PDB file of C-alpha atoms in Angstrom:
ATOM      1  CA  MET A  70      -0.022   0.111  -0.053  1.00  0.00           C
ATOM      2  CA  LYS A  71       1.356   3.359  -0.965  1.00  0.00           C
ATOM      3  CA  LEU A  72       1.439   5.838   1.976  1.00  0.00           C
ATOM      4  CA  PRO A  73       0.292   9.493   1.453  1.00  0.00           C
ATOM      5  CA  ARG A  74       3.160  11.966   1.215  1.00  0.00           C
ATOM      6  CA  ARG A  75       2.097  13.749   4.441  1.00  0.00           C
ATOM      7  CA  THR A  76       2.243  10.337   6.326  1.00  0.00           C
ATOM      8  CA  LEU A  77       5.694   9.778   4.954  1.00  0.00           C
ATOM      9  CA  LEU A  78       6.819  13.244   5.964  1.00  0.00           C
ATOM     10  CA  VAL A  79       5.520  12.719   9.467  1.00  0.00           C
ATOM     11  CA  LEU A  80       7.262   9.286   9.737  1.00  0.00           C
ATOM     12  CA  SER A  81      10.531  10.875   8.382  1.00  0.00           C
ATOM     13  CA  LEU A  82      10.415  13.608  10.991  1.00  0.00           C
ATOM     14  CA  ALA A  83       9.604  11.157  13.841  1.00  0.00           C
ATOM     15  CA  ALA A  84      12.518   9.079  12.802  1.00  0.00           C
ATOM     16  CA  ALA A  85      14.783  12.012  12.809  1.00  0.00           C
ATOM     17  CA  ALA A  86      13.565  13.222  16.181  1.00  0.00           C
ATOM     18  CA  CYS A  87      14.137   9.727  17.541  1.00  0.00           C
ATOM     19  CA  GLY A  88      17.619   9.756  16.336  1.00  0.00           C
ATOM     20  CA  ALA A  89      18.443  13.190  17.638  1.00  0.00           C
ATOM     21  CA  ALA A  90      16.917  12.206  21.061  1.00  0.00           C
ATOM     22  CA  GLN A  91      19.042   9.046  20.998  1.00  0.00           C
ATOM     23  CA  ALA A  92      22.183  11.039  20.163  1.00  0.00           C
ATOM     24  CA  GLN A  93      21.514  13.587  23.071  1.00  0.00           C
ATOM     25  CA  GLY A  94      21.808  10.566  25.622  1.00  0.00           C
ATOM     26  CA  TYR A  95      24.522   8.941  23.865  1.00  0.00           C
ATOM     27  CA  PRO A  96      26.613   7.075  25.158  1.00  0.00           C
ATOM     28  CA  ASN A  97      24.991   5.735  28.415  1.00  0.00           C
ATOM     29  CA  LYS A  98      26.691   2.353  28.469  1.00  0.00           C
ATOM     30  CA  PRO A  99      29.991   0.719  27.183  1.00  0.00           C
ATOM     31  CA  ILE A 100      30.844   0.519  23.711  1.00  0.00           C
ATOM     32  CA  THR A 101      32.187  -2.555  21.896  1.00  0.00           C
ATOM     33  CA  TRP A 102      34.833  -2.092  19.070  1.00  0.00           C
ATOM     34  CA  ILE A 103      35.036  -5.296  17.161  1.00  0.00           C
ATOM     35  CA  VAL A 104      38.470  -6.174  15.595  1.00  0.00           C
ATOM     36  CA  PRO A 105      38.094  -8.899  13.060  1.00  0.00           C
ATOM     37  CA  PHE A 106      41.668  -9.976  13.306  1.00  0.00           C
ATOM     38  CA  ALA A 107      43.923 -11.510  16.077  1.00  0.00           C
ATOM     39  CA  PRO A 108      45.540  -9.241  18.651  1.00  0.00           C
ATOM     40  CA  GLY A 109      48.856  -7.526  17.723  1.00  0.00           C
ATOM     41  CA  GLY A 110      48.017  -6.538  14.038  1.00  0.00           C
ATOM     42  CA  SER A 111      47.566  -3.089  12.677  1.00  0.00           C
ATOM     43  CA  THR A 112      43.652  -3.229  13.019  1.00  0.00           C
ATOM     44  CA  ASP A 113      44.136  -4.219  16.701  1.00  0.00           C
ATOM     45  CA  VAL A 114      46.701  -1.490  17.391  1.00  0.00           C
ATOM     46  CA  VAL A 115      44.572   1.110  15.932  1.00  0.00           C
ATOM     47  CA  ALA A 116      41.458   0.026  17.886  1.00  0.00           C
ATOM     48  CA  ARG A 117      43.364  -0.079  21.239  1.00  0.00           C
ATOM     49  CA  VAL A 118      45.102   3.191  20.769  1.00  0.00           C
ATOM     50  CA  VAL A 119      42.007   5.109  19.540  1.00  0.00           C
ATOM     51  CA  ALA A 120      39.527   3.356  21.914  1.00  0.00           C
ATOM     52  CA  GLN A 121      41.677   4.543  24.971  1.00  0.00           C
ATOM     53  CA  GLY A 122      41.269   8.235  23.789  1.00  0.00           C
ATOM     54  CA  LEU A 123      37.656   7.846  22.879  1.00  0.00           C
ATOM     55  CA  GLN A 124      36.539   6.459  26.059  1.00  0.00           C
ATOM     56  CA  THR A 125      38.090   9.481  27.881  1.00  0.00           C
ATOM     57  CA  ALA A 126      36.151  11.839  25.443  1.00  0.00           C
ATOM     58  CA  LEU A 127      32.832   9.881  25.715  1.00  0.00           C
ATOM     59  CA  LYS A 128      33.216   9.167  29.539  1.00  0.00           C
ATOM     60  CA  GLN A 129      32.266   5.462  28.716  1.00  0.00           C
ATOM     61  CA  THR A 130      34.203   2.353  28.469  1.00  0.00           C
ATOM     62  CA  VAL A 131      35.236   1.258  24.897  1.00  0.00           C
ATOM     63  CA  VAL A 132      35.923  -2.515  24.962  1.00  0.00           C
ATOM     64  CA  VAL A 133      38.094  -4.040  22.182  1.00  0.00           C
ATOM     65  CA  ASP A 134      36.585  -7.395  21.080  1.00  0.00           C
ATOM     66  CA  ASN A 135      38.945  -9.553  18.864  1.00  0.00           C
ATOM     67  CA  ARG A 136      36.768 -11.794  16.637  1.00  0.00           C
ATOM     68  CA  ALA A 137      39.408 -13.335  14.286  1.00  0.00           C
ATOM     69  CA  GLY A 138      38.708 -15.898  11.509  1.00  0.00           C
ATOM     70  CA  ALA A 139      38.275 -16.482   7.766  1.00  0.00           C
ATOM     71  CA  GLY A 140      40.385 -13.479   6.929  1.00  0.00           C
ATOM     72  CA  GLY A 141      38.247 -11.019   8.864  1.00  0.00           C
ATOM     73  CA  VAL A 142      34.898 -12.169   7.481  1.00  0.00           C
ATOM     74  CA  ILE A 143      33.664 -13.535  10.899  1.00  0.00           C
ATOM     75  CA  GLY A 144      34.286 -10.318  12.781  1.00  0.00           C
ATOM     76  CA  VAL A 145      32.966  -8.174  10.078  1.00  0.00           C
ATOM     77  CA  GLN A 146      29.751 -10.246   9.779  1.00  0.00           C
ATOM     78  CA  ALA A 147      29.226  -9.867  13.494  1.00  0.00           C
ATOM     79  CA  GLY A 148      29.510  -6.068  13.098  1.00  0.00           C
ATOM     80  CA  ALA A 149      27.016  -6.056  10.344  1.00  0.00           C
ATOM     81  CA  LYS A 150      24.443  -7.931  12.314  1.00  0.00           C
ATOM     82  CA  ALA A 151      24.900  -5.813  15.575  1.00  0.00           C
ATOM     83  CA  ALA A 152      22.144  -3.509  16.832  1.00  0.00           C
ATOM     84  CA  PRO A 153      22.437  -0.137  14.909  1.00  0.00           C
ATOM     85  CA  ASP A 154      22.508   1.927  18.150  1.00  0.00           C
ATOM     86  CA  GLY A 155      26.070   3.244  18.320  1.00  0.00           C
ATOM     87  CA  TYR A 156      27.110   0.856  20.829  1.00  0.00           C
ATOM     88  CA  THR A 157      29.077  -1.555  18.482  1.00  0.00           C
ATOM     89  CA  LEU A 158      31.763  -0.283  16.137  1.00  0.00           C
ATOM     90  CA  LEU A 159      33.981  -2.265  13.701  1.00  0.00           C
ATOM     91  CA  GLY A 160      37.511  -1.829  12.729  1.00  0.00           C
ATOM     92  CA  GLY A 161      37.591  -2.095   8.933  1.00  0.00           C
ATOM     93  CA  THR A 162      40.402  -2.312   6.410  1.00  0.00           C
ATOM     94  CA  ILE A 163      41.106  -2.116   2.713  1.00  0.00           C
ATOM     95  CA  SER A 164      40.735  -5.921   2.642  1.00  0.00           C
ATOM     96  CA  THR A 165      37.334  -6.122   4.616  1.00  0.00           C
ATOM     97  CA  HIS A 166      35.813  -3.139   2.996  1.00  0.00           C
ATOM     98  CA  ALA A 167      37.339  -2.987  -0.463  1.00  0.00           C
ATOM     99  CA  ILE A 168      39.291  -6.028  -1.750  1.00  0.00           C
ATOM    100  CA  ASN A 169      36.856  -8.719  -0.341  1.00  0.00           C
ATOM    101  CA  ALA A 170      33.931  -7.228  -2.433  1.00  0.00           C
ATOM    102  CA  THR A 171      35.607  -8.905  -5.441  1.00  0.00           C
ATOM    103  CA  LEU A 172      37.839 -11.442  -3.837  1.00  0.00           C
ATOM    104  CA  TYR A 173      34.781 -13.510  -2.371  1.00  0.00           C
ATOM    105  CA  LYS A 174      32.129 -14.724  -4.855  1.00  0.00           C
ATOM    106  CA  LYS A 175      29.627 -14.983  -1.934  1.00  0.00           C
ATOM    107  CA  LEU A 176      30.780 -12.582   0.679  1.00  0.00           C
ATOM    108  CA  PRO A 177      28.286 -12.864   3.568  1.00  0.00           C
ATOM    109  CA  TYR A 178      28.220  -9.080   4.018  1.00  0.00           C
ATOM    110  CA  ASP A 179      27.976  -6.041   1.812  1.00  0.00           C
ATOM    111  CA  PRO A 180      30.794  -3.462   2.657  1.00  0.00           C
ATOM    112  CA  VAL A 181      28.562  -0.619   1.430  1.00  0.00           C
ATOM    113  CA  GLN A 182      25.055  -1.599   2.139  1.00  0.00           C
ATOM    114  CA  ASP A 183      25.695  -3.203   5.619  1.00  0.00           C
ATOM    115  CA  PHE A 184      27.604  -0.305   7.221  1.00  0.00           C
ATOM    116  CA  GLU A 185      27.672   3.345   8.101  1.00  0.00           C
ATOM    117  CA  PRO A 186      31.183   4.770   7.416  1.00  0.00           C
ATOM    118  CA  VAL A 187      32.303   6.617  10.578  1.00  0.00           C
ATOM    119  CA  SER A 188      36.076   7.670   9.957  1.00  0.00           C
ATOM    120  CA  LEU A 189      39.114   6.808   8.053  1.00  0.00           C
ATOM    121  CA  ILE A 190      41.917   6.408  10.641  1.00  0.00           C
ATOM    122  CA  ALA A 191      45.286   5.859   8.931  1.00  0.00           C
ATOM    123  CA  TYR A 192      47.117   4.720   5.734  1.00  0.00           C
ATOM    124  CA  VAL A 193      49.591   1.823   6.317  1.00  0.00           C
ATOM    125  CA  PRO A 194      52.159   1.822   3.600  1.00  0.00           C
ATOM    126  CA  ASN A 195      53.711  -1.238   2.104  1.00  0.00           C
ATOM    127  CA  ALA A 196      57.346  -1.247   1.032  1.00  0.00           C
ATOM    128  CA  LEU A 197      59.220  -2.955  -1.859  1.00  0.00           C
ATOM    129  CA  MET A 198      61.871  -5.123  -0.255  1.00  0.00           C
ATOM    130  CA  VAL A 199      64.435  -7.383  -1.933  1.00  0.00           C
ATOM    131  CA  ASN A 200      66.922 -10.046  -1.015  1.00  0.00           C
ATOM    132  CA  PRO A 201      70.359  -8.183  -0.870  1.00  0.00           C
ATOM    133  CA  ALA A 202      71.965 -10.965  -2.756  1.00  0.00           C
ATOM    134  CA  LEU A 203      69.842  -9.921  -5.910  1.00  0.00           C
ATOM    135  CA  GLY A 204      72.376  -7.182  -6.387  1.00  0.00           C
ATOM    136  CA  VAL A 205      69.884  -4.420  -6.975  1.00  0.00           C
ATOM    137  CA  ASN A 206      69.969  -1.099  -5.231  1.00  0.00           C
ATOM    138  CA  SER A 207      66.957   0.814  -6.495  1.00  0.00           C
ATOM    139  CA  VAL A 208      63.487   0.433  -8.095  1.00  0.00           C
ATOM    140  CA  GLN A 209      64.767   0.994 -11.498  1.00  0.00           C
ATOM    141  CA  GLU A 210      67.618  -1.532 -11.099  1.00  0.00           C
ATOM    142  CA  LEU A 211      65.031  -4.074 -10.057  1.00  0.00           C
ATOM    143  CA  VAL A 212      62.746  -3.196 -13.018  1.00  0.00           C
ATOM    144  CA  ALA A 213      65.777  -3.921 -15.223  1.00  0.00           C
ATOM    145  CA  TRP A 214      66.383  -7.194 -13.530  1.00  0.00           C
ATOM    146  CA  ILE A 215      62.663  -8.297 -13.851  1.00  0.00           C
ATOM    147  CA  LYS A 216      62.761  -7.446 -17.571  1.00  0.00           C
ATOM    148  CA  ALA A 217      66.162  -9.301 -17.930  1.00  0.00           C
ATOM    149  CA  HIS A 218      64.951 -12.365 -16.045  1.00  0.00           C
ATOM    150  CA  PRO A 219      61.208 -12.692 -16.668  1.00  0.00           C
ATOM    151  CA  LYS A 220      61.280 -16.499 -15.891  1.00  0.00           C
ATOM    152  CA  ASP A 221      62.804 -15.838 -12.481  1.00  0.00           C
ATOM    153  CA  ALA A 222      60.595 -12.767 -11.586  1.00  0.00           C
ATOM    154  CA  SER A 223      58.403 -13.842  -8.726  1.00  0.00           C
ATOM    155  CA  TYR A 224      57.069 -12.033  -5.671  1.00  0.00           C
ATOM    156  CA  ALA A 225      56.058 -13.134  -2.302  1.00  0.00           C
ATOM    157  CA  SER A 226      53.015 -11.953  -0.345  1.00  0.00           C
ATOM    158  CA  SER A 227      51.076 -12.575   2.937  1.00  0.00           C
ATOM    159  CA  GLY A 228      48.307 -14.301   1.141  1.00  0.00           C
ATOM    160  CA  ALA A 229      46.193 -14.236  -2.083  1.00  0.00           C
ATOM    161  CA  GLY A 230      43.998 -11.168  -2.380  1.00  0.00           C
ATOM    162  CA  THR A 231      45.836  -9.123   0.342  1.00  0.00           C
ATOM    163  CA  SER A 232      47.045  -5.649  -0.267  1.00  0.00           C
ATOM    164  CA  THR A 233      50.676  -7.015  -0.530  1.00  0.00           C
ATOM    165  CA  HIS A 234      49.573  -9.254  -3.239  1.00  0.00           C
ATOM    166  CA  LEU A 235      47.777  -6.655  -5.232  1.00  0.00           C
ATOM    167  CA  THR A 236      50.686  -4.241  -4.936  1.00  0.00           C
ATOM    168  CA  GLY A 237      52.853  -6.856  -6.647  1.00  0.00           C
ATOM    169  CA  ALA A 238      50.114  -7.335  -9.134  1.00  0.00           C
ATOM    170  CA  LEU A 239      50.086  -3.526  -9.747  1.00  0.00           C
ATOM    171  CA  LEU A 240      53.865  -3.620 -10.353  1.00  0.00           C
ATOM    172  CA  ALA A 241      53.528  -6.491 -12.924  1.00  0.00           C
ATOM    173  CA  ASP A 242      50.645  -4.764 -14.652  1.00  0.00           C
ATOM    174  CA  THR A 243      52.500  -1.461 -14.711  1.00  0.00           C
ATOM    175  CA  LEU A 244      55.600  -3.097 -16.353  1.00  0.00           C
ATOM    176  CA  GLY A 245      53.656  -5.252 -18.557  1.00  0.00           C
ATOM    177  CA  VAL A 246      55.655  -8.221 -17.379  1.00  0.00           C
ATOM    178  CA  PRO A 247      53.866 -11.374 -16.049  1.00  0.00           C
ATOM    179  CA  MET A 248      55.296 -12.235 -12.577  1.00  0.00           C
ATOM    180  CA  MET A 249      54.638 -15.378 -10.550  1.00  0.00           C
ATOM    181  CA  HIS A 250      52.881 -14.590  -7.269  1.00  0.00           C
ATOM    182  CA  VAL A 251      54.026 -16.805  -4.312  1.00  0.00           C
ATOM    183  CA  PRO A 252      51.396 -16.611  -1.587  1.00  0.00           C
ATOM    184  CA  TYR A 253      52.137 -17.424   2.081  1.00  0.00           C
ATOM    185  CA  LYS A 254      49.863 -17.933   5.148  1.00  0.00           C
ATOM    186  CA  GLY A 255      51.107 -14.730   6.601  1.00  0.00           C
ATOM    187  CA  SER A 256      53.768 -11.969   6.563  1.00  0.00           C
ATOM    188  CA  PRO A 257      56.412 -13.632   8.811  1.00  0.00           C
ATOM    189  CA  GLN A 258      56.625 -16.704   6.282  1.00  0.00           C
ATOM    190  CA  ALA A 259      56.688 -14.399   3.283  1.00  0.00           C
ATOM    191  CA  LEU A 260      59.538 -12.340   4.692  1.00  0.00           C
ATOM    192  CA  GLN A 261      61.592 -15.272   5.805  1.00  0.00           C
ATOM    193  CA  ASP A 262      61.454 -16.809   2.324  1.00  0.00           C
ATOM    194  CA  VAL A 263      62.652 -13.644   0.734  1.00  0.00           C
ATOM    195  CA  VAL A 264      65.412 -13.507   3.418  1.00  0.00           C
ATOM    196  CA  ALA A 265      66.433 -17.144   2.494  1.00  0.00           C
ATOM    197  CA  GLY A 266      66.528 -16.209  -1.206  1.00  0.00           C
ATOM    198  CA  ASN A 267      63.616 -18.560  -2.351  1.00  0.00           C
ATOM    199  CA  VAL A 268      61.827 -15.653  -3.738  1.00  0.00           C
ATOM    200  CA  PRO A 269      63.568 -12.516  -4.885  1.00  0.00           C
ATOM    201  CA  PHE A 270      61.201  -9.753  -3.536  1.00  0.00           C
ATOM    202  CA  LEU A 271      57.992  -8.738  -1.923  1.00  0.00           C
ATOM    203  CA  PHE A 272      55.784  -5.913  -0.940  1.00  0.00           C
ATOM    204  CA  ASP A 273      54.969  -5.910   2.872  1.00  0.00           C
ATOM    205  CA  GLN A 274      54.346  -3.474   5.498  1.00  0.00           C
ATOM    206  CA  LEU A 275      57.271  -1.333   6.237  1.00  0.00           C
ATOM    207  CA  THR A 276      57.109  -2.059  10.048  1.00  0.00           C
ATOM    208  CA  ALA A 277      57.244  -5.735   9.458  1.00  0.00           C
ATOM    209  CA  GLY A 278      60.429  -5.808   7.143  1.00  0.00           C
ATOM    210  CA  LEU A 279      62.360  -2.877   8.782  1.00  0.00           C
ATOM    211  CA  PRO A 280      64.065  -4.837  11.597  1.00  0.00           C
ATOM    212  CA  LEU A 281      65.293  -7.354   9.053  1.00  0.00           C
ATOM    213  CA  ALA A 282      66.587  -4.476   6.772  1.00  0.00           C
ATOM    214  CA  LYS A 283      68.368  -2.935   9.762  1.00  0.00           C
ATOM    215  CA  GLY A 284      70.121  -6.255  10.256  1.00  0.00           C
ATOM    216  CA  GLY A 285      71.204  -6.520   6.546  1.00  0.00           C
ATOM    217  CA  LYS A 286      68.821  -9.244   5.688  1.00  0.00           C
ATOM    218  CA  LEU A 287      66.565  -7.238   3.412  1.00  0.00           C
ATOM    219  CA  LYS A 288      66.967  -4.125   1.418  1.00  0.00           C
ATOM    220  CA  VAL A 289      64.114  -1.640   1.226  1.00  0.00           C
ATOM    221  CA  LEU A 290      63.892   0.125  -2.078  1.00  0.00           C
ATOM    222  CA  ALA A 291      60.692   2.190  -1.804  1.00  0.00           C
ATOM    223  CA  VAL A 292      57.478   2.614  -0.027  1.00  0.00           C
ATOM    224  CA  THR A 293      54.135   2.706  -1.800  1.00  0.00           C
ATOM    225  CA  SER A 294      52.575   5.730  -0.221  1.00  0.00           C
ATOM    226  CA  GLN A 295      52.339   9.213  -1.709  1.00  0.00           C
ATOM    227  CA  LYS A 296      54.980  10.499   0.813  1.00  0.00           C
ATOM    228  CA  ARG A 297      57.979   9.074   2.760  1.00  0.00           C
ATOM    229  CA  ASN A 298      57.418   7.392   5.914  1.00  0.00           C
ATOM    230  CA  VAL A 299      58.735   8.805   9.255  1.00  0.00           C
ATOM    231  CA  LEU A 300      60.282   5.453  10.248  1.00  0.00           C
ATOM    232  CA  ALA A 301      62.559   5.372   7.199  1.00  0.00           C
ATOM    233  CA  PRO A 302      62.746   9.029   5.778  1.00  0.00           C
ATOM    234  CA  GLU A 303      65.701   8.037   3.498  1.00  0.00           C
ATOM    235  CA  VAL A 304      63.571   5.582   1.538  1.00  0.00           C
ATOM    236  CA  PRO A 305      61.880   7.114  -1.495  1.00  0.00           C
ATOM    237  CA  THR A 306      58.374   6.641  -2.684  1.00  0.00           C
ATOM    238  CA  MET A 307      57.597   4.611  -5.768  1.00  0.00           C
ATOM    239  CA  VAL A 308      56.803   7.693  -7.602  1.00  0.00           C
ATOM    240  CA  GLU A 309      60.116   9.314  -6.567  1.00  0.00           C
ATOM    241  CA  ALA A 310      61.855   6.091  -7.628  1.00  0.00           C
ATOM    242  CA  GLY A 311      60.618   6.514 -11.165  1.00  0.00           C
ATOM    243  CA  MET A 312      57.140   4.829 -11.045  1.00  0.00           C
ATOM    244  CA  PRO A 313      54.692   7.604 -11.907  1.00  0.00           C
ATOM    245  CA  GLY A 314      51.118   7.097 -10.384  1.00  0.00           C
ATOM    246  CA  PHE A 315      52.125   4.202  -8.454  1.00  0.00           C
ATOM    247  CA  ASN A 316      50.195   4.443  -5.100  1.00  0.00           C
ATOM    248  CA  LEU A 317      48.647   1.542  -3.214  1.00  0.00           C
ATOM    249  CA  VAL A 318      48.496   1.608   0.557  1.00  0.00           C
ATOM    250  CA  SER A 319      46.512  -0.364   3.087  1.00  0.00           C
ATOM    251  CA  TRP A 320      44.135   1.704   5.127  1.00  0.00           C
ATOM    252  CA  GLN A 321      42.496   1.429   8.586  1.00  0.00           C
ATOM    253  CA  ALA A 322      38.917   2.688   9.283  1.00  0.00           C
ATOM    254  CA  VAL A 323      36.024   2.505  11.669  1.00  0.00           C
ATOM    255  CA  TYR A 324      32.447   1.511  10.931  1.00  0.00           C
ATOM    256  CA  ALA A 325      28.964   1.268  12.596  1.00  0.00           C
ATOM    257  CA  PRO A 326      26.175  -1.015  11.552  1.00  0.00           C
ATOM    258  CA  LYS A 327      23.758   0.280   8.783  1.00  0.00           C
ATOM    259  CA  GLY A 328      21.024   2.294  10.318  1.00  0.00           C
ATOM    260  CA  THR A 329      22.987   3.749  13.195  1.00  0.00           C
ATOM    261  CA  PRO A 330      21.512   7.217  13.849  1.00  0.00           C
ATOM    262  CA  LYS A 331      23.276   9.930  11.721  1.00  0.00           C
ATOM    263  CA  GLU A 332      23.682  12.100  14.834  1.00  0.00           C
ATOM    264  CA  VAL A 333      25.512   9.301  16.622  1.00  0.00           C
ATOM    265  CA  VAL A 334      27.796   8.514  13.573  1.00  0.00           C
ATOM    266  CA  GLN A 335      28.574  12.216  13.401  1.00  0.00           C
ATOM    267  CA  ARG A 336      29.321  12.360  17.124  1.00  0.00           C
ATOM    268  CA  LEU A 337      31.783   9.395  16.877  1.00  0.00           C
ATOM    269  CA  SER A 338      33.467  10.833  13.827  1.00  0.00           C
ATOM    270  CA  SER A 339      33.974  14.130  15.363  1.00  0.00           C
ATOM    271  CA  GLU A 340      35.376  12.651  18.654  1.00  0.00           C
ATOM    272  CA  ILE A 341      37.647  10.271  16.758  1.00  0.00           C
ATOM    273  CA  ALA A 342      39.095  13.155  14.773  1.00  0.00           C
ATOM    274  CA  LYS A 343      39.884  14.967  18.040  1.00  0.00           C
ATOM    275  CA  VAL A 344      41.523  11.809  19.493  1.00  0.00           C
ATOM    276  CA  LEU A 345      43.705  11.472  16.288  1.00  0.00           C
ATOM    277  CA  GLN A 346      45.070  14.851  16.709  1.00  0.00           C
ATOM    278  CA  GLN A 347      46.223  14.184  20.365  1.00  0.00           C
ATOM    279  CA  PRO A 348      50.050  14.353  20.320  1.00  0.00           C
ATOM    280  CA  ASP A 349      50.433  10.969  22.165  1.00  0.00           C
ATOM    281  CA  VAL A 350      48.057   9.192  19.903  1.00  0.00           C
ATOM    282  CA  LYS A 351      49.506  10.581  16.693  1.00  0.00           C
ATOM    283  CA  SER A 352      52.943  10.051  17.793  1.00  0.00           C
ATOM    284  CA  LYS A 353      52.238   6.329  18.766  1.00  0.00           C
ATOM    285  CA  LEU A 354      50.519   5.398  15.580  1.00  0.00           C
ATOM    286  CA  GLU A 355      53.195   7.195  13.331  1.00  0.00           C
ATOM    287  CA  GLN A 356      56.601   6.765  15.283  1.00  0.00           C
ATOM    288  CA  GLN A 357      55.932   3.259  16.624  1.00  0.00           C
ATOM    289  CA  PHE A 358      53.828   1.706  13.953  1.00  0.00           C
ATOM    290  CA  GLY A 359      54.724   3.629  10.799  1.00  0.00           C
ATOM    291  CA  MET A 360      51.136   4.589  10.042  1.00  0.00           C
ATOM    292  CA  GLU A 361      50.100   7.990   8.382  1.00  0.00           C
ATOM    293  CA  VAL A 362      47.389   9.302  10.555  1.00  0.00           C
ATOM    294  CA  VAL A 363      44.697  11.023   8.336  1.00  0.00           C
ATOM    295  CA  GLY A 364      41.206  10.758   9.875  1.00  0.00           C
ATOM    296  CA  GLY A 365      38.287  12.184   7.774  1.00  0.00           C
ATOM    297  CA  SER A 366      34.529  12.403   7.695  1.00  0.00           C
ATOM    298  CA  PRO A 367      32.135   9.578   7.059  1.00  0.00           C
ATOM    299  CA  GLU A 368      31.567  11.035   3.575  1.00  0.00           C
ATOM    300  CA  GLN A 369      35.503  10.974   2.845  1.00  0.00           C
ATOM    301  CA  LEU A 370      35.513   7.316   3.885  1.00  0.00           C
ATOM    302  CA  ALA A 371      32.620   6.556   1.637  1.00  0.00           C
ATOM    303  CA  ALA A 372      34.343   8.180  -1.253  1.00  0.00           C
ATOM    304  CA  LEU A 373      37.519   6.221  -0.627  1.00  0.00           C
ATOM    305  CA  MET A 374      35.529   3.151  -0.775  1.00  0.00           C
ATOM    306  CA  ARG A 375      33.883   4.146  -4.042  1.00  0.00           C
ATOM    307  CA  THR A 376      37.300   4.538  -5.557  1.00  0.00           C
ATOM    308  CA  ASP A 377      39.105   1.559  -4.170  1.00  0.00           C
ATOM    309  CA  ILE A 378      36.378  -1.100  -4.467  1.00  0.00           C
ATOM    310  CA  PRO A 379      36.361  -0.942  -8.301  1.00  0.00           C
ATOM    311  CA  ARG A 380      40.133  -0.099  -8.605  1.00  0.00           C
ATOM    312  CA  LEU A 381      41.224  -3.117  -6.473  1.00  0.00           C
ATOM    313  CA  GLY A 382      38.417  -5.229  -7.924  1.00  0.00           C
ATOM    314  CA  ALA A 383      39.910  -4.890 -11.335  1.00  0.00           C
ATOM    315  CA  LEU A 384      43.361  -6.089  -9.928  1.00  0.00           C
ATOM    316  CA  VAL A 385      41.749  -9.021  -8.399  1.00  0.00           C
ATOM    317  CA  LYS A 386      40.151 -10.043 -11.661  1.00  0.00           C
ATOM    318  CA  LYS A 387      43.318  -9.696 -13.462  1.00  0.00           C
ATOM    319  CA  THR A 388      45.190 -11.960 -11.082  1.00  0.00           C
ATOM    320  CA  GLY A 389      42.319 -14.473 -10.915  1.00  0.00           C
ATOM    321  CA  ALA A 390      42.701 -14.313  -7.062  1.00  0.00           C
ATOM    322  CA  SER A 391      39.714 -15.966  -5.063  1.00  0.00           C
ATOM    323  CA  ALA A 392      39.062 -16.776  -1.402  1.00  0.00           C
ATOM    324  CA  GLU A 393      36.810 -19.565  -2.453  1.00  0.00           C
TER     325      GLU A 393
END
């Protein structure tokens, strides 16, 4: 039955009033921040650092709840099904809310339709790292080596469909040279095999490979972000190293279940923005973990997803990667 326009207007105004009323008393109980990965990773670090500042600002406890499994799918699905009342947040990433949209044929959640974007938190750049025995000292020397040894040109990653895999695929696509992808169950295994010389190079998070590089076991040639990283300011970006337009970084963000009142989302976004500008928070994320703190409005996070879902989806299709 089609409702009269006046009835629809009344219902819309009532819903808005209800949301505003809910926002005025928000929050009046603890908030749960779901992390869809195990403790210790980038998503967990972001949640714990930001949650500490957020609970001071909101004067309510923010509990970090790690729900790892199935590449983040289990935790994200739990976030999607949570009550849309502002008391459940979800730590999302470039994988959970961009890459997975194409990587999974039957993804049990919709990154766009099931969530309200709250705020982008930070970019996490990957770095191009090689085995020192390869004898290359720059990106251009590696490019020359790849073109001279196409049959030996392979790269490791922390898993099929990860940002580290797709960054390698982007390099292959940019050069127009097919390269073998060697996926591992995680970053440590991939790094160790490059150190052992079983695979010549890889892209991985800078913080993961930097200790090995300082020990002379790896050589860092470039970072994949638009600007240099504070942990290794001497390392050029891929663009500076002669790869125009090469930019692919992982990102960390926070979401709420679809239907969470707009006023609550805006309150959370505003408070998180303030937390990210606190010197101790910014310093910890940047100086200890090599992240680039950016923040941003719900609309900016939604715009990033509109760009990255098709862009990374095209790379997933080119590589034939699948999680099923």
